[in-house]
mmCIF file of C-alpha atoms in Angstrom:
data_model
loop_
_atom_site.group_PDB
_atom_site.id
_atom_site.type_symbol
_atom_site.label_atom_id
_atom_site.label_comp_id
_atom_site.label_asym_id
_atom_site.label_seq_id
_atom_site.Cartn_x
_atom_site.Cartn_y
_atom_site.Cartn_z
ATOM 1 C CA UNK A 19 -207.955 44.197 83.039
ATOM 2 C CA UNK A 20 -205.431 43.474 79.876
ATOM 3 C CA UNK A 21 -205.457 46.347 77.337
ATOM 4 C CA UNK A 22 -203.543 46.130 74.106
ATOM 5 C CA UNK A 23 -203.484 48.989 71.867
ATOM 6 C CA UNK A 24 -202.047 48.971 68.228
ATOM 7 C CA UNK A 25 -200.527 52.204 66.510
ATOM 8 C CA UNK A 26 -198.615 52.576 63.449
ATOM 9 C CA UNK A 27 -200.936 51.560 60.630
ATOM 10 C CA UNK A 28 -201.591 53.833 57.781
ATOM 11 C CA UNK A 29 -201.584 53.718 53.877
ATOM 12 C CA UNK A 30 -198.498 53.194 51.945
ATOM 13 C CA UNK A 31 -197.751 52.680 48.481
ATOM 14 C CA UNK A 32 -196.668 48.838 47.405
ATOM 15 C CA UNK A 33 -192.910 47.886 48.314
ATOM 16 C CA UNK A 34 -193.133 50.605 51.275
ATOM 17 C CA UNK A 35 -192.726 49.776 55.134
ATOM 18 C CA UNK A 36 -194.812 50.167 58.411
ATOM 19 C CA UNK A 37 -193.640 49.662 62.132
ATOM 20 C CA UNK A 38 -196.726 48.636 64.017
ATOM 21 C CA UNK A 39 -196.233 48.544 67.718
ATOM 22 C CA UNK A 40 -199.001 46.914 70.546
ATOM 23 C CA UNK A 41 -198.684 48.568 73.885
ATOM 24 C CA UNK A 42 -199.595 45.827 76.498
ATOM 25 C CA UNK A 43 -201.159 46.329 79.899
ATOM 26 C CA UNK A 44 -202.546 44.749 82.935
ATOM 27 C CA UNK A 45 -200.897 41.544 83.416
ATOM 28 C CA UNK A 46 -197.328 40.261 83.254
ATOM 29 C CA UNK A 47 -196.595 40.709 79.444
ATOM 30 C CA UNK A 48 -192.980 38.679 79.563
ATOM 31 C CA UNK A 49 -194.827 35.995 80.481
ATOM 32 C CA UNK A 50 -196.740 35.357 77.457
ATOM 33 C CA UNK A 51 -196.205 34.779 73.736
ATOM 34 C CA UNK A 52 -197.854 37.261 71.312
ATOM 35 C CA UNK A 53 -198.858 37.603 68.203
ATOM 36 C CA UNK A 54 -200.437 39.512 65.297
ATOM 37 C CA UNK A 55 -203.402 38.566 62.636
ATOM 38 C CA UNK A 56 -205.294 40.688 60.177
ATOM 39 C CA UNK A 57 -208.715 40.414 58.723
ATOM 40 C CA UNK A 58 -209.166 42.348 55.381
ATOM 41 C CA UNK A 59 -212.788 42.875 54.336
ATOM 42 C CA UNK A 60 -214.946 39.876 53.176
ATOM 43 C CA UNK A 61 -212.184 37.186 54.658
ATOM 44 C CA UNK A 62 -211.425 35.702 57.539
ATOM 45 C CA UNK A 63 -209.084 36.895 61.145
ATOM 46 C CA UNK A 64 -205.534 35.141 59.325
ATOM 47 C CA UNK A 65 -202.751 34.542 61.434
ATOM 48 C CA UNK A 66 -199.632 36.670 60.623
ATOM 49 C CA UNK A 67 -196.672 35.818 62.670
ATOM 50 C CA UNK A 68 -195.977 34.839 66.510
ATOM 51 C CA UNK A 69 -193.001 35.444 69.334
ATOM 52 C CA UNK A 70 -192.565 33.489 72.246
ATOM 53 C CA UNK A 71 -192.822 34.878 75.887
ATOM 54 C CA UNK A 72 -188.670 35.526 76.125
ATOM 55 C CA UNK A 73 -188.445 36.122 72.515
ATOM 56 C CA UNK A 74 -186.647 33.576 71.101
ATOM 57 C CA UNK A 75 -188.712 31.747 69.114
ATOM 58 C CA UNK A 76 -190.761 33.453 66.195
ATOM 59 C CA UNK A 77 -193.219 31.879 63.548
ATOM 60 C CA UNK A 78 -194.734 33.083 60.199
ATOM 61 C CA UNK A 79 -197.780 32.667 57.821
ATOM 62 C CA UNK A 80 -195.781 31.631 54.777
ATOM 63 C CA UNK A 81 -197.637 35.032 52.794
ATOM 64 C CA UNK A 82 -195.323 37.250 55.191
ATOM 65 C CA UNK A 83 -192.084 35.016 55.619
ATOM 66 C CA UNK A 84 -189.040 36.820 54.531
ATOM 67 C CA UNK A 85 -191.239 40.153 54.763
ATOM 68 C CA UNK A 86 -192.237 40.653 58.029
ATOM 69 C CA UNK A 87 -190.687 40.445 61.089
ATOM 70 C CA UNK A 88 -192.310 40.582 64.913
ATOM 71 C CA UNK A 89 -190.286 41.734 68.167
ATOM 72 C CA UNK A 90 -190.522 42.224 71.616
ATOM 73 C CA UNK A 91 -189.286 44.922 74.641
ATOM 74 C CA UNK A 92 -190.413 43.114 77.606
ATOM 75 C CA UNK A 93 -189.359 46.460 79.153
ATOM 76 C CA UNK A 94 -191.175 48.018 77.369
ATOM 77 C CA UNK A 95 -194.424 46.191 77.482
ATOM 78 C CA UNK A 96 -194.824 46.358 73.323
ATOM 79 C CA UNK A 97 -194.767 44.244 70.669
ATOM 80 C CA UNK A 98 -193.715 45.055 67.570
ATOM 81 C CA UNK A 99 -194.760 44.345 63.842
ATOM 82 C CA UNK A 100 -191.680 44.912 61.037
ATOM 83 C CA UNK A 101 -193.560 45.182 57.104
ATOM 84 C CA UNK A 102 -191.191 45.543 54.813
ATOM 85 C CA UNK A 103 -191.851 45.037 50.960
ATOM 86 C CA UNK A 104 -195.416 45.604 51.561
ATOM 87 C CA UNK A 105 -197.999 44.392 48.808
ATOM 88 C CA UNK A 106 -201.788 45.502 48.038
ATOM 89 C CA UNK A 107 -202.635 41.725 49.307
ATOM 90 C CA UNK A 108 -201.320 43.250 52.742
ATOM 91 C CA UNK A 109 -203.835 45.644 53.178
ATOM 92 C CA UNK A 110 -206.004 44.347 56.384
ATOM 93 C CA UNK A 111 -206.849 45.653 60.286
ATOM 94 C CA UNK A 112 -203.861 44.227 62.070
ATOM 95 C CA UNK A 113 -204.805 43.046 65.429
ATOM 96 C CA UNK A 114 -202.621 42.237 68.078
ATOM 97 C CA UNK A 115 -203.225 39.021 70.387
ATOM 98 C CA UNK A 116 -201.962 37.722 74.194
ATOM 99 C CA UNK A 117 -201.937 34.029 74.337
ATOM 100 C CA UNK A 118 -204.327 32.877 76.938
ATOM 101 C CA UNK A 119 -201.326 30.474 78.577
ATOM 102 C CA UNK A 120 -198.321 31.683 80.191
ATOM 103 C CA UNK A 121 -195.042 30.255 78.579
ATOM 104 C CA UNK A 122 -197.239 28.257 76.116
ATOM 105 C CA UNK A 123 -196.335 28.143 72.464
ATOM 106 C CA UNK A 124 -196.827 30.037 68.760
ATOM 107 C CA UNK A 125 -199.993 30.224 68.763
ATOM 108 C CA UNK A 126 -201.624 30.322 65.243
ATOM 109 C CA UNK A 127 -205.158 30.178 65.901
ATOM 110 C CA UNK A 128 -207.229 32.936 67.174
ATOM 111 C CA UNK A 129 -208.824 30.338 70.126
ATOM 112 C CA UNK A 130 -205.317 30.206 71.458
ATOM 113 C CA UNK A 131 -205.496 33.963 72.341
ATOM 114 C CA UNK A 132 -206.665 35.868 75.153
ATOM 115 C CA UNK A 133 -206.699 39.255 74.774
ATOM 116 C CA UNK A 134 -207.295 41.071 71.560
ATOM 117 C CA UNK A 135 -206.521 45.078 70.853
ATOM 118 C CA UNK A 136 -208.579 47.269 68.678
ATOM 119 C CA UNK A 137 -206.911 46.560 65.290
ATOM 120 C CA UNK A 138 -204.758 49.131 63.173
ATOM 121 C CA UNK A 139 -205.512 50.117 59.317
ATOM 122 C CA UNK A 140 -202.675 48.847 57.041
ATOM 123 C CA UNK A 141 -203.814 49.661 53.411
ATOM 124 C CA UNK A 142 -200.933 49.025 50.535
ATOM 125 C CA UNK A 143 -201.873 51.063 47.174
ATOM 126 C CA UNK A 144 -200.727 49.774 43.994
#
């Protein structure tokens, strides 16, 4: 059974950072692209940025680009979730997402993922 579990969220002021991380187990993590989305009260799961399964390809919602920045330890089984510059407009549950095809693309559409973790509480203050 995949498990993915988020940590790092919390409540910042505007222009602050947050590391997220997603702990992945139960199937063979270097294998598949991740990614993260958020869903902020009232709105709609919005993708936020993806990695390919080595790595070396990453993609961005053009709201985070320059911003944010997602990385992998396939040792480590984790993804990770860079927020730099952080804006009220940020503040969302971050979920992170296992694409449902080994060695398939960046995803940006829920459908194209798998497994899902619980989310993580990112709220920006003004």
């Amino acid at each position: 059974q995949v498990q993915l579990v988020e940590s790092g969220g919390g409540l910042v002021q505007a222009g602050g950072s947050l590391r997220l991380s997603c702990a992945v187990s139960g199937r063979t993590f270097s294998s598949y692209g991740m990614g993260w989305f958020r869903q902020a009260p009232g709105k709609e799961r919005e993708f936020v940025a993806a990695i390919s399964w080595n790595g070396g390809n990453t993609y961005y919602a053009d709201s985070v680009k320059g911003r944010f920045t997602i990385s992998r330890d396939n040792a480590k089984n984790t993804v990770y979730l860079q927020m730099n510059s952080l804006k009220p407009e940020d503040t969302a549950v971050y979920y992170c997402a296992g694409e449902t095809r080994p060695f398939g693309g960046l995803g940006v559409r829920p459908y194209e993922y798998l497994s899902w973790g619980q989310g993580t509480q990112v709220t920006v203050s003004s």
